[in-house]
Structure formats: C-alpha cells, structure tokens
Tab-separated table of C-alpha atoms in Angstrom:
chain	number	residue	atom	x	y	z
V	328	MET	CA	-37.636	33.864	199.660
V	329	ASP	CA	-37.895	31.887	202.966
V	330	LEU	CA	-41.664	30.623	204.072
V	331	LYS	CA	-41.173	31.317	207.836
V	332	LEU	CA	-41.662	35.199	206.975
V	333	LEU	CA	-44.708	34.949	205.062
V	334	LYS	CA	-48.211	34.179	205.976
V	335	GLN	CA	-50.086	32.669	203.429
V	336	HIS	CA	-53.982	33.864	203.044
V	337	ALA	CA	-54.051	31.658	200.950
V	338	PRO	CA	-52.603	29.235	197.617
V	339	CYS	CA	-51.158	32.285	195.917
V	340	ALA	CA	-51.390	35.418	198.557
V	341	TRP	CA	-48.276	36.022	201.464
V	342	GLU	CA	-48.546	38.419	203.502
V	343	ILE	CA	-46.266	40.126	204.902
V	344	PRO	CA	-46.961	41.257	208.106
V	345	ALA	CA	-46.489	44.909	209.126
V	346	GLN	CA	-43.621	45.691	211.636
V	347	GLY	CA	-41.408	47.863	213.098
V	348	LYS	CA	-41.434	50.656	210.317
V	349	MET	CA	-43.802	49.830	207.853
V	350	ARG	CA	-46.645	51.830	207.586
V	351	VAL	CA	-48.765	48.943	206.271
V	352	PRO	CA	-48.773	44.623	204.891
V	353	ALA	CA	-46.758	43.927	201.946
V	354	LEU	CA	-48.827	41.204	199.470
V	355	ILE	CA	-46.972	38.545	197.208
V	356	TYR	CA	-49.524	36.283	194.893
V	357	ALA	CA	-47.639	33.839	193.592
V	358	SER	CA	-47.601	29.904	193.535
V	359	GLU	CA	-45.875	28.860	197.115
V	360	GLU	CA	-42.720	27.453	194.191
V	361	LEU	CA	-42.782	31.213	193.217
V	362	VAL	CA	-41.850	32.291	196.124
V	363	ARG	CA	-39.664	29.661	197.151
V	364	ALA	CA	-37.735	30.964	193.924
V	365	MET	CA	-37.930	34.591	193.983
V	366	ASP	CA	-34.249	36.119	195.551
V	367	HIS	CA	-34.821	37.807	199.303
V	368	LYS	CA	-34.113	41.053	197.610
V	369	VAL	CA	-37.406	41.101	196.788
V	370	TRP	CA	-38.667	40.601	200.535
V	371	GLU	CA	-36.555	42.927	201.157
V	372	GLN	CA	-37.786	45.734	198.739
V	373	ALA	CA	-41.725	44.709	199.277
V	374	VAL	CA	-41.087	46.354	202.762
V	375	ASN	CA	-38.588	48.599	201.897
V	376	VAL	CA	-42.292	50.361	199.965
V	377	VAL	CA	-43.802	50.354	202.735
V	378	MET	CA	-42.420	52.105	204.761
V	379	LEU	CA	-42.657	55.772	201.958
V	380	PRO	CA	-45.059	57.811	203.514
V	381	GLY	CA	-48.763	58.207	201.858
V	382	ILE	CA	-48.857	54.278	201.025
V	383	VAL	CA	-52.088	52.898	201.222
V	384	GLY	CA	-53.458	49.760	201.673
V	385	ALA	CA	-50.790	47.405	200.565
V	386	SER	CA	-47.408	46.844	198.626
V	387	TYR	CA	-48.067	44.600	196.004
V	388	VAL	CA	-45.931	41.831	194.257
V	389	MET	CA	-47.137	40.094	191.152
V	390	PRO	CA	-46.424	36.189	190.292
V	391	ASP	CA	-43.140	37.223	188.442
V	392	ALA	CA	-41.262	39.883	190.195
V	393	HIS	CA	-37.673	39.490	190.805
V	394	TRP	CA	-35.639	42.500	192.671
V	395	GLY	CA	-35.680	45.768	190.680
V	396	TYR	CA	-33.935	48.927	191.750
V	397	GLY	CA	-35.925	50.047	194.286
V	398	PHE	CA	-38.884	48.822	193.804
V	399	PRO	CA	-39.361	44.668	192.986
V	400	ILE	CA	-39.838	44.085	189.509
V	401	GLY	CA	-43.619	43.304	188.919
V	402	GLY	CA	-44.283	45.483	191.966
V	403	VAL	CA	-47.248	48.123	192.674
V	404	ALA	CA	-47.831	50.239	195.100
V	405	ALA	CA	-50.188	53.268	195.364
V	406	PHE	CA	-49.622	56.607	197.319
V	407	ASP	CA	-52.307	59.013	198.674
V	408	ALA	CA	-51.154	62.765	198.012
V	409	ASP	CA	-53.171	64.868	200.282
V	410	ALA	CA	-51.785	62.120	203.058
V	411	GLY	CA	-48.331	63.565	202.500
V	412	GLY	CA	-47.617	60.489	199.114
V	413	VAL	CA	-44.772	60.631	196.952
V	414	VAL	CA	-43.779	60.176	194.344
V	415	SER	CA	-40.373	57.523	193.402
V	416	ALA	CA	-38.819	57.360	189.790
V	417	GLY	CA	-37.402	54.164	191.020
V	418	GLY	CA	-41.793	52.666	191.640
V	419	VAL	CA	-41.770	53.892	187.586
V	420	GLY	CA	-38.764	52.578	186.323
V	421	PHE	CA	-36.416	53.024	183.827
V	422	ASP	CA	-38.066	52.374	180.437
V	423	VAL	CA	-41.506	54.439	180.993
V	424	SER	CA	-44.204	52.126	179.824
V	425	CYS	CA	-42.509	50.256	178.189
V	426	GLY	CA	-45.175	48.258	176.861
V	427	VAL	CA	-47.054	45.752	174.954
V	428	ARG	CA	-49.526	45.975	171.942
V	429	CYS	CA	-51.151	42.916	170.031
V	430	LEU	CA	-52.337	42.717	166.756
V	431	HIS	CA	-55.435	40.985	165.065
V	432	THR	CA	-53.571	39.729	161.200
V	433	GLY	CA	-56.539	37.616	159.850
V	434	LEU	CA	-54.074	35.145	158.864
V	435	ARG	CA	-53.654	31.018	159.954
V	436	ARG	CA	-50.443	29.222	160.881
V	437	GLU	CA	-50.876	27.948	156.768
V	438	HIS	CA	-50.216	32.041	155.816
V	439	ILE	CA	-47.110	32.332	157.903
V	440	LEU	CA	-45.321	28.719	156.886
V	441	ALA	CA	-45.828	30.200	153.403
V	442	VAL	CA	-43.499	33.005	153.622
V	443	GLN	CA	-41.997	32.174	156.717
V	444	ASN	CA	-38.205	33.387	155.592
V	445	LYS	CA	-39.031	35.796	153.983
V	446	LEU	CA	-41.192	37.144	156.709
V	447	ALA	CA	-38.924	36.798	159.260
V	448	ASP	CA	-35.867	39.357	157.096
V	449	THR	CA	-38.322	41.835	155.888
V	450	LEU	CA	-39.526	42.613	159.719
V	451	PHE	CA	-35.963	42.192	160.460
V	452	GLU	CA	-34.674	45.182	157.892
V	453	ARG	CA	-37.393	47.146	157.727
V	454	ILE	CA	-38.211	47.222	162.100
V	455	PRO	CA	-34.873	48.926	163.017
V	456	ALA	CA	-34.001	46.756	166.182
V	457	GLY	CA	-31.147	46.497	168.907
V	458	VAL	CA	-28.669	48.544	171.074
V	459	GLY	CA	-28.954	52.450	169.284
V	460	SER	CA	-30.927	51.029	166.934
V	461	THR	CA	-31.695	54.148	164.652
V	462	GLY	CA	-34.998	54.981	162.308
V	463	ALA	CA	-36.095	57.134	159.397
V	464	ILE	CA	-38.185	59.436	161.275
V	465	ARG	CA	-36.177	62.855	162.557
V	466	LEU	CA	-37.669	65.017	165.147
V	467	GLY	CA	-36.986	69.297	165.533
V	468	SER	CA	-37.619	70.352	168.568
V	469	THR	CA	-41.039	71.693	167.866
V	470	GLN	CA	-42.006	67.962	166.922
V	471	MET	CA	-40.257	66.310	169.826
V	472	ASP	CA	-42.871	68.159	172.077
V	473	ALA	CA	-46.058	67.304	169.315
V	474	MET	CA	-44.914	63.999	170.014
V	475	LEU	CA	-43.930	64.371	173.795
V	476	SER	CA	-47.400	66.156	174.362
V	477	GLY	CA	-49.445	63.474	171.543
V	478	GLY	CA	-47.984	60.746	172.262
V	479	ALA	CA	-50.468	57.789	169.719
V	480	LYS	CA	-52.662	60.395	168.664
V	481	TRP	CA	-49.638	62.340	168.090
V	482	ALA	CA	-48.224	59.533	165.182
V	483	VAL	CA	-52.100	58.658	163.728
V	484	GLY	CA	-51.712	62.616	162.618
V	485	ARG	CA	-48.427	62.091	160.695
V	486	GLY	CA	-49.852	59.128	158.653
V	487	TRP	CA	-48.661	56.146	161.076
V	488	GLY	CA	-52.401	54.277	161.195
V	489	THR	CA	-55.881	55.268	161.670
V	490	SER	CA	-58.029	56.743	164.743
V	491	ALA	CA	-59.686	53.157	165.226
V	492	ASP	CA	-56.181	51.965	166.766
V	493	LEU	CA	-56.542	54.628	169.346
V	494	GLU	CA	-59.329	53.821	170.883
V	495	ARG	CA	-57.610	50.491	172.186
V	496	VAL	CA	-54.706	51.593	173.688
V	497	GLU	CA	-54.772	53.019	177.153
V	498	GLU	CA	-55.801	56.007	177.776
V	499	HIS	CA	-57.000	56.443	173.540
V	500	GLY	CA	-53.245	57.538	172.697
V	501	GLN	CA	-52.078	60.442	174.709
V	502	MET	CA	-51.445	60.926	178.403
V	503	LEU	CA	-52.809	64.275	179.624
V	504	HIS	CA	-51.038	66.470	181.052
V	505	ALA	CA	-47.924	65.433	179.757
V	506	LYS	CA	-44.983	68.354	180.116
V	507	PRO	CA	-41.653	68.216	177.714
V	508	LYS	CA	-41.118	71.406	179.013
V	509	PHE	CA	-39.251	68.849	181.920
V	510	VAL	CA	-37.848	66.475	179.353
V	511	SER	CA	-34.273	67.403	179.259
V	512	GLU	CA	-32.630	68.083	175.835
V	513	GLN	CA	-29.591	65.477	177.026
V	514	ALA	CA	-32.981	62.798	176.910
V	515	LYS	CA	-34.877	64.165	173.813
V	516	LYS	CA	-31.192	64.319	172.192
V	517	ARG	CA	-31.501	60.454	173.009
V	518	GLN	CA	-35.102	59.580	171.352
V	519	ARG	CA	-34.467	62.122	168.290
V	520	GLU	CA	-33.598	59.714	165.740
V	521	GLU	CA	-35.149	56.971	167.729
V	522	MET	CA	-38.424	56.828	167.552
V	523	GLY	CA	-40.027	53.482	164.875
V	524	THR	CA	-37.494	51.808	166.540
V	525	LEU	CA	-37.480	48.052	169.041
V	526	GLY	CA	-34.764	48.690	170.947
V	527	SER	CA	-32.508	45.830	172.519
V	528	GLY	CA	-32.999	44.519	176.180
V	529	ASN	CA	-36.166	42.363	176.119
V	530	HIS	CA	-38.312	43.984	173.451
V	531	TYR	CA	-39.206	42.365	170.669
V	532	LEU	CA	-41.780	41.781	167.594
V	533	GLU	CA	-43.722	38.410	167.409
V	534	VAL	CA	-45.851	36.442	164.549
V	535	GLN	CA	-47.496	34.373	166.820
V	536	GLU	CA	-50.600	31.415	166.333
V	537	VAL	CA	-53.562	30.657	168.962
V	538	THR	CA	-52.516	27.786	169.787
V	539	ALA	CA	-55.176	27.127	173.290
V	540	VAL	CA	-58.671	28.915	174.279
V	541	TYR	CA	-59.023	29.108	177.944
V	542	ASP	CA	-61.983	31.315	177.756
V	543	GLU	CA	-64.518	31.332	174.541
V	544	ALA	CA	-66.702	33.657	175.050
V	545	ILE	CA	-63.980	36.305	176.411
V	546	ALA	CA	-61.787	35.122	173.544
V	547	THR	CA	-64.492	35.894	171.243
V	548	ALA	CA	-65.387	39.279	172.590
V	549	TYR	CA	-61.291	39.322	171.595
V	550	GLY	CA	-61.421	38.502	168.499
V	551	LEU	CA	-59.509	35.159	168.751
V	552	ALA	CA	-60.467	32.298	167.530
V	553	LEU	CA	-57.563	28.597	168.212
V	554	GLY	CA	-55.734	28.650	164.871
V	555	ASP	CA	-55.581	32.620	164.586
V	556	VAL	CA	-51.921	34.326	163.767
V	557	VAL	CA	-51.217	37.900	165.712
V	558	LEU	CA	-48.467	39.725	166.789
V	559	MET	CA	-47.269	41.200	169.060
V	560	ILE	CA	-44.983	44.342	169.658
V	561	HIS	CA	-42.833	45.068	173.107
V	562	CYS	CA	-40.748	48.422	173.613
V	563	GLY	CA	-40.879	51.441	175.738
V	564	SER	CA	-39.548	54.632	175.077
V	565	ARG	CA	-36.662	54.191	174.399
V	566	GLY	CA	-32.900	56.050	175.364
V	567	LEU	CA	-35.758	59.073	176.665
V	568	GLY	CA	-37.128	57.047	179.623
V	569	HIS	CA	-33.871	56.158	180.865
V	570	GLN	CA	-32.228	59.642	180.556
V	571	ILE	CA	-35.327	60.620	181.900
V	572	GLY	CA	-35.608	58.375	185.428
V	573	THR	CA	-31.816	58.504	185.478
V	574	GLU	CA	-32.048	62.278	185.957
V	575	PHE	CA	-35.351	62.588	188.249
V	576	LEU	CA	-34.236	59.544	190.687
V	577	ARG	CA	-30.340	61.767	191.504
V	578	ARG	CA	-32.584	64.762	191.597
V	579	MET	CA	-35.243	63.000	194.068
V	580	VAL	CA	-31.842	61.692	196.703
V	581	VAL	CA	-29.901	65.364	196.551
V	582	ALA	CA	-33.765	66.442	197.364
V	583	ALA	CA	-35.399	63.996	200.143
V	584	PRO	CA	-33.627	65.816	203.289
V	585	SER	CA	-35.256	69.020	202.284
V	586	HIS	CA	-39.059	67.223	202.748
V	587	GLY	CA	-37.783	65.360	205.505
V	588	LEU	CA	-38.120	62.039	203.235
V	589	VAL	CA	-36.131	59.589	205.222
V	590	LEU	CA	-34.680	56.485	203.160
V	591	PRO	CA	-34.946	52.891	203.536
V	592	ASP	CA	-33.213	52.714	200.683
V	593	ARG	CA	-31.165	55.024	198.370
V	594	GLU	CA	-32.993	53.763	195.392
V	595	LEU	CA	-36.234	53.866	196.778
V	596	ALA	CA	-35.204	57.957	196.344
V	597	CYS	CA	-39.103	60.180	195.892
V	598	ALA	CA	-40.423	63.005	196.375
V	599	PRO	CA	-43.208	64.949	198.199
V	600	LEU	CA	-46.203	64.656	195.235
V	601	HIS	CA	-47.224	68.256	196.290
V	602	SER	CA	-43.477	69.018	195.171
V	603	ASP	CA	-42.549	71.207	193.312
V	604	LEU	CA	-40.004	68.607	191.935
V	605	GLY	CA	-42.856	65.941	192.002
V	606	GLN	CA	-44.640	67.408	189.703
V	607	GLU	CA	-42.220	67.903	187.646
V	608	TYR	CA	-41.006	64.318	187.001
V	609	LEU	CA	-44.847	63.330	186.868
V	610	GLY	CA	-45.110	66.177	183.647
V	611	ALA	CA	-42.129	64.219	181.906
V	612	MET	CA	-43.094	60.468	182.751
V	613	ARG	CA	-46.208	61.536	181.315
V	614	ALA	CA	-43.971	62.278	178.479
V	615	ALA	CA	-42.115	59.613	178.292
V	616	ILE	CA	-45.754	57.329	178.302
V	617	ASN	CA	-46.462	59.486	175.298
V	618	CYS	CA	-42.558	58.638	174.037
V	619	ALA	CA	-43.726	54.847	174.186
V	620	LEU	CA	-47.135	54.845	172.894
V	621	ALA	CA	-45.868	57.258	169.559
V	622	ASN	CA	-43.697	54.651	169.703
V	623	ARG	CA	-45.565	51.244	169.748
V	624	GLN	CA	-48.352	53.054	167.037
V	625	ILE	CA	-45.504	53.846	164.852
V	626	LEU	CA	-44.014	50.046	164.790
V	627	THR	CA	-47.534	49.179	164.081
V	628	GLN	CA	-47.182	51.546	160.882
V	629	LEU	CA	-44.184	49.955	160.011
V	630	VAL	CA	-45.282	45.544	160.506
V	631	ARG	CA	-48.608	47.258	158.504
V	632	ASP	CA	-46.180	48.057	155.532
V	633	VAL	CA	-44.499	45.029	155.304
V	634	PHE	CA	-47.439	42.387	156.180
V	635	ALA	CA	-48.888	44.638	153.031
V	636	ASP	CA	-46.408	43.514	150.314
V	637	LEU	CA	-46.352	40.115	151.458
V	638	LEU	CA	-49.514	38.607	152.301
V	639	PRO	CA	-51.397	41.266	151.655
V	640	SER	CA	-55.045	39.502	152.385
V	641	ALA	CA	-53.614	39.992	156.221
V	642	ARG	CA	-55.792	43.111	158.238
V	643	LEU	CA	-54.371	44.959	161.129
V	644	PRO	CA	-56.462	45.885	163.736
V	645	VAL	CA	-54.977	46.723	167.585
V	646	LEU	CA	-56.230	44.148	170.027
V	647	TYR	CA	-55.342	46.232	173.146
V	648	ASP	CA	-52.199	48.376	173.955
V	649	VAL	CA	-50.774	47.856	177.826
V	650	SER	CA	-48.614	49.615	178.889
V	651	HIS	CA	-46.281	48.897	181.999
V	652	ASN	CA	-43.934	51.189	184.260
V	653	THR	CA	-45.881	53.494	184.106
V	654	CYS	CA	-47.416	56.043	187.628
V	655	LYS	CA	-51.679	56.806	186.851
V	656	LEU	CA	-53.936	58.871	188.759
V	657	GLU	CA	-56.743	56.935	189.754
V	658	THR	CA	-59.941	56.188	191.161
V	659	HIS	CA	-60.100	53.580	193.568
V	660	LYS	CA	-62.748	51.937	196.485
V	661	VAL	CA	-60.172	51.673	200.292
V	662	ASP	CA	-62.374	50.900	202.476
V	663	GLY	CA	-65.155	51.552	201.118
V	664	HIS	CA	-64.967	54.747	200.231
V	665	GLN	CA	-63.631	56.543	196.790
V	666	ARG	CA	-60.013	58.033	196.844
V	667	GLU	CA	-57.917	59.697	194.438
V	668	LEU	CA	-54.511	57.629	194.070
V	669	TYR	CA	-50.844	57.651	192.264
V	670	VAL	CA	-50.361	54.493	191.507
V	671	HIS	CA	-47.081	52.670	190.322
V	672	ARG	CA	-47.002	50.290	188.397
V	673	LYS	CA	-43.332	48.638	188.238
V	674	GLY	CA	-43.622	45.785	185.415
V	675	ALA	CA	-47.163	45.421	185.886
V	676	THR	CA	-50.138	45.614	183.771
V	677	ARG	CA	-53.002	47.981	184.480
V	678	ALA	CA	-55.890	45.008	184.218
V	679	TRP	CA	-60.066	46.680	184.649
V	680	GLY	CA	-62.485	44.634	185.736
V	681	PRO	CA	-66.273	43.949	182.916
V	682	GLY	CA	-67.914	47.483	183.362
V	683	HIS	CA	-65.117	50.237	183.889
V	684	PRO	CA	-65.562	52.545	181.610
V	685	GLU	CA	-62.567	52.940	180.306
V	686	LEU	CA	-62.563	50.481	178.689
V	687	PRO	CA	-63.892	50.571	175.274
V	688	GLN	CA	-67.834	48.668	174.540
V	689	ALA	CA	-67.048	46.813	172.474
V	690	LEU	CA	-64.490	45.338	175.365
V	691	ARG	CA	-66.141	46.178	178.444
V	692	ALA	CA	-68.305	43.507	179.187
V	693	SER	CA	-65.498	41.004	178.951
V	694	GLY	CA	-62.790	43.035	181.078
V	695	GLN	CA	-59.420	45.221	179.565
V	696	PRO	CA	-57.522	42.587	177.908
V	697	VAL	CA	-54.123	42.158	179.830
V	698	LEU	CA	-50.879	40.714	177.763
V	699	ILE	CA	-48.138	38.872	178.832
V	700	GLY	CA	-45.343	38.413	177.246
V	701	GLY	CA	-43.662	35.351	177.686
V	702	SER	CA	-39.656	34.279	177.319
V	703	MET	CA	-38.284	34.318	173.658
V	704	GLY	CA	-38.989	31.064	172.391
V	705	THR	CA	-41.959	30.356	174.593
V	706	GLY	CA	-44.663	31.679	174.102
V	707	SER	CA	-47.473	34.684	175.439
V	708	TYR	CA	-50.842	34.270	177.184
V	709	VAL	CA	-53.466	37.218	176.851
V	710	LEU	CA	-55.495	37.139	180.272
V	711	ALA	CA	-58.213	39.577	180.613
V	712	GLY	CA	-58.857	41.286	184.317
V	713	THR	CA	-61.500	40.832	186.978
V	714	THR	CA	-63.446	42.774	189.843
V	715	ALA	CA	-61.704	40.494	191.958
V	716	SER	CA	-58.737	42.583	190.659
V	717	GLU	CA	-59.650	46.378	191.975
V	718	SER	CA	-60.333	45.252	195.501
V	719	LEU	CA	-56.902	42.376	195.337
V	720	ALA	CA	-53.999	45.340	194.262
V	721	PHE	CA	-55.471	48.468	192.652
V	722	SER	CA	-56.541	46.530	189.023
V	723	SER	CA	-52.478	45.428	188.676
V	724	ALA	CA	-51.287	42.051	187.474
V	725	CYS	CA	-48.315	40.492	186.106
V	726	HIS	CA	-46.800	41.468	182.911
V	727	GLY	CA	-44.394	38.887	181.556
V	728	ALA	CA	-42.628	35.661	182.468
V	729	GLY	CA	-40.036	37.534	184.795
V	730	ARG	CA	-36.272	36.757	185.017
V	731	ALA	CA	-34.586	33.981	186.621
V	732	MET	CA	-31.354	34.501	186.343
V	733	SER	CA	-29.447	37.603	185.793
V	734	ARG	CA	-28.073	38.333	181.659
V	735	ASN	CA	-24.480	37.761	182.554
V	736	GLN	CA	-25.291	34.367	184.570
V	737	ALA	CA	-27.669	33.082	181.226
V	738	LEU	CA	-24.469	34.907	178.812
V	739	ARG	CA	-21.995	31.855	180.743
V	740	THR	CA	-25.033	29.439	180.343
V	741	TRP	CA	-25.879	29.836	176.804
V	742	ASP	CA	-24.500	30.126	173.711
V	743	GLY	CA	-26.914	32.906	170.986
V	744	ARG	CA	-25.925	31.224	167.858
V	745	THR	CA	-26.834	27.774	169.528
V	746	VAL	CA	-30.206	29.332	170.509
V	747	VAL	CA	-31.392	30.119	167.603
V	748	ASP	CA	-30.913	26.960	165.845
V	749	ASP	CA	-31.714	25.318	168.643
V	750	LEU	CA	-35.655	27.413	168.033
V	751	ALA	CA	-35.896	27.357	164.258
V	752	ARG	CA	-35.766	23.526	164.719
V	753	ARG	CA	-38.613	23.786	166.446
V	754	GLY	CA	-40.605	25.812	164.106
V	755	ILE	CA	-40.012	29.260	165.551
V	756	LEU	CA	-37.823	31.700	163.275
V	757	VAL	CA	-35.872	34.290	164.836
V	758	ARG	CA	-34.209	37.724	163.428
V	759	SER	CA	-31.711	39.260	165.766
V	760	PRO	CA	-28.816	42.230	165.342
V	761	SER	CA	-27.308	40.463	168.205
V	762	MET	CA	-26.288	37.499	169.273
V	763	ARG	CA	-24.769	38.033	172.924
V	764	GLY	CA	-29.005	39.817	172.919
V	765	VAL	CA	-29.985	36.710	171.889
V	766	ALA	CA	-27.908	34.568	175.023
V	767	GLU	CA	-29.448	37.618	177.497
V	768	GLU	CA	-33.009	36.506	176.917
V	769	ALA	CA	-32.705	32.671	176.766
V	770	PRO	CA	-36.197	30.776	176.815
V	771	ASP	CA	-34.535	29.278	180.451
V	772	ALA	CA	-33.640	33.032	181.790
V	773	TYR	CA	-36.403	33.242	183.029
V	774	LYS	CA	-39.736	31.867	184.875
V	775	ASP	CA	-41.756	29.192	183.074
V	776	VAL	CA	-44.763	31.700	181.909
V	777	ARG	CA	-48.106	29.441	182.321
V	778	ALA	CA	-46.747	28.934	186.533
V	779	VAL	CA	-46.590	32.931	186.441
V	780	VAL	CA	-49.535	33.146	184.441
V	781	ASP	CA	-51.894	30.406	186.226
V	782	ALA	CA	-51.054	31.988	189.825
V	783	ALA	CA	-51.824	35.525	188.528
V	784	ASP	CA	-55.302	33.528	187.561
V	785	ALA	CA	-56.010	31.327	190.506
V	786	ALA	CA	-54.781	34.449	192.291
V	787	GLY	CA	-57.789	36.504	190.984
V	788	LEU	CA	-55.103	39.378	189.447
V	789	ALA	CA	-56.489	38.078	185.916
V	790	ARG	CA	-58.349	35.685	183.584
V	791	LYS	CA	-57.198	32.836	181.678
V	792	VAL	CA	-57.605	33.296	177.701
V	793	ALA	CA	-55.507	32.296	175.374
V	794	ARG	CA	-52.129	31.104	174.480
V	795	LEU	CA	-49.795	32.054	171.865
V	796	GLU	CA	-46.933	30.824	170.049
V	797	PRO	CA	-44.652	32.330	168.857
V	798	LEU	CA	-43.493	31.494	164.886
V	799	VAL	CA	-40.853	34.610	163.893
V	800	CYS	CA	-39.699	36.367	166.128
V	801	VAL	CA	-37.014	39.935	166.132
V	802	LYS	CA	-34.377	40.275	168.847
V	803	GLY	CA	-33.354	43.897	170.187
C-alpha cells in the first residue's frame, strides 16, 4: 500500500481522510511494515465501505488485513439503523461465525510427548476434517431448526459438554433472535451431516504449549502459566454459513436499486437494516452463528473423549470461545452518547475491555480473552481486550496472522508433504486428509503473526498475554 495515501497518527495508526463520496474516514491499525505489505485492494475496500449509508465513526482495518469479498478481511464497520444504516453480507463473510475456542488441559509438555504420535493419530481419526467431511450426527428438520435456534446451549442439552462451558462462550452459547425459517432448505441440507466437523481451508485443531507469558496478572486470571498445554479449535458454520452468504448477497444485489442504494462495489451488496430483506438476513446470519457455536461445542466433547482415552488425568474446561465474521447489535459510546449499532466484524474479533458486563465474572477484571490463531506451525497468541479499544474500533481486534499470498500462489511455492516433514523435524506433528490443503496453508503463506500481535498491542486494540507453540495439529 502506498503510504502517501495515508495520514499517520501514531506508529500503528493510519488514516485515509474522508474525501469524495466517503462519509467518514477509514483507519488502519498496523505497523508501517504491515501497511506497506498490504495489497492496494485493502485501501480500495476500506474506502468503499465508508460510502455505505448510516456508517458511524469510520471503517477500521486490523493489522492482519488482506483483501476479501467486499470488506477487507480484518475489516470492522458499525451502522446505525435509525440513520439509514445497512447490513452487508459481504461485511460478515461466507464462513459466518468462524471462530476459535481454547481449552485448558491441565497437562504439561512431557505428558503430550509421551503419547504425541498416538494423540495425533487418534484426534485425526475421530475429528472429521477436510472438504466435504461429515460426522456421525444426522439432523432431521426439527433438530436442525432447534440447533439453529439454540447454538451451543442446544448441543449441551444433547450431551455435548456441560453448562459450565457456556459461561465462557460469547452470547453464553446462544445467539438470540435467530430465525431458522429464513435459512434455505439448501443451506440446511448442506449442514445436515456436517455437525462436529472441522472442515477445510484454514480450519484446524491444535494442541499447544504456553511458551511465553507477557502479562503475568492477566495470564493468571486466565489460568495460563508457562509450560501449560492448551488446545485450540478453529472452525465455523461450514456449508450452511457459506450458502446463506451466497444466497443473500445475490438477493441484496438485485434489491439494491429498490432501496435507493448505489453500491460502490457489487461485492458490497447490502440492505437497509429496517427493511424486510435486512431483517431476514440478520435472522439467518444469527442462525448460522448458532450453527458455528454448536459445532465448536460438539467438537469440544469429541476432543474430551479422545483425551479421556489417552490422557485420563486431563481436564478440558473452556478458557474462552470467540467468533469472527459476525454482525452484532451492540451499545457503544459515540461522541459522548450511547448508541445502538450493528457492528460488522469480518476477520476480526470482539475485544471487550475490563469491566464489561457481558464478560464472565472470573474474567471481568482482566478483559476479554482474544484468541489469535497463527499460521500452521508458527504459534498462536492469547491477548486481552482493552478499555482503549472501545474508542479505537468499537472494541475490536485482529483475528489471526492474515494471508500474505493467495492459495494458488502457495500451491506453486510449496509441496504439502515437504511442509509436513519439515514441521515434524521441529517436533510439530501434522495430520491432514489433503496435502494440497497443507500446501495452501504453509506457514509462510501468512503474515508474521508476531508482527500482527505486536501491532495490535501497540495500537491499544488488545494487550499481549501469552504465546502458544503447536505440538500437534489436525488440519482440514
């Protein structure tokens, strides 16, 4: 990205001033190095977003941003329904509520190394992963709608996990006001056999060791200590979410003229929040959030079953579960006044600061855990939401490393088998049904997650708490 197009406010804060049809500015939170490496398309998309009606404050770009469909991936924008604001399916993304759940294990590195190969093989055998993967769960029409309404609460009610898990999940495991009736039969059909599966792309399950602690007090509040072993699950709403995004984007494009909307980019198809179409999308999107929450809850129980067989001393309570790719109605202070806003986070994480009433009591003083998945083999991070983030980006932070090259470019650069062998020599065991998928997700196909996290910390979006290094990875 050309720095001449930006006005620097701080080492990790850059503004695209409002001009032309821009209603408000756009702000990029990243180091100079990360900004320079961003494709110009990120600039274009950030500018296009602020041309949409009802936008409040600015559009925000996170340190891990790269260009996506309509919104940049790593994009945040909030809209006021009463000011003509819109909801954009492109501002949520196709994998609705793709997110990360982190579990404690109560184990140390030596416990994992004693059974590392067996653990990798068993997780791979019992956690369905890959394109078109299906699980043992089959949902009929009634149960499908119950799942889409109930989310992780529905899953716990069916025996996958415990009620204690729900305290550590956004929305307490259930996104309210979901409307399964607005989810098409095709979307439901695609999900009928996909519950309890990881899927493909950048989704994974990792067993990780805490190798660095940067904030002892917050780490202690989170139950993290040097040498602890945790487990991360990264997945979303699978085929159902993708189908919802595809269908509503098509409908929004067609309906835009009837709502008086002139789209700066066809990919920014949207609908007024007060319109029937806007409300239908929100109802379907919330159902997809519940699907993702239920999916991660089922996977949690499948993981617990594996550990019960191989490492029976392990205990796997939930540290936290965060979603990316959502639009949520939230109350934020703008110009000294509380306003209800629909906050789009595409490839971005909600990051409530200390004291927020929606946080579990045990975490409230420290701020929300922000779970940052790194690229395969490069480590992940736990951060904490800050009070400053509220005014910086509607309490939002980055969500991962962010791609540095396309999947096709990665395929031309790496061989999956070689990547797996190289990681094994470093003590990281990878299991995947697709060597092509491994090549697409090669570590160097992504930005340096350390640089992303350092930029988020420096900008005040979230505070760095702990670093996690992988020991075992099941890759879709």
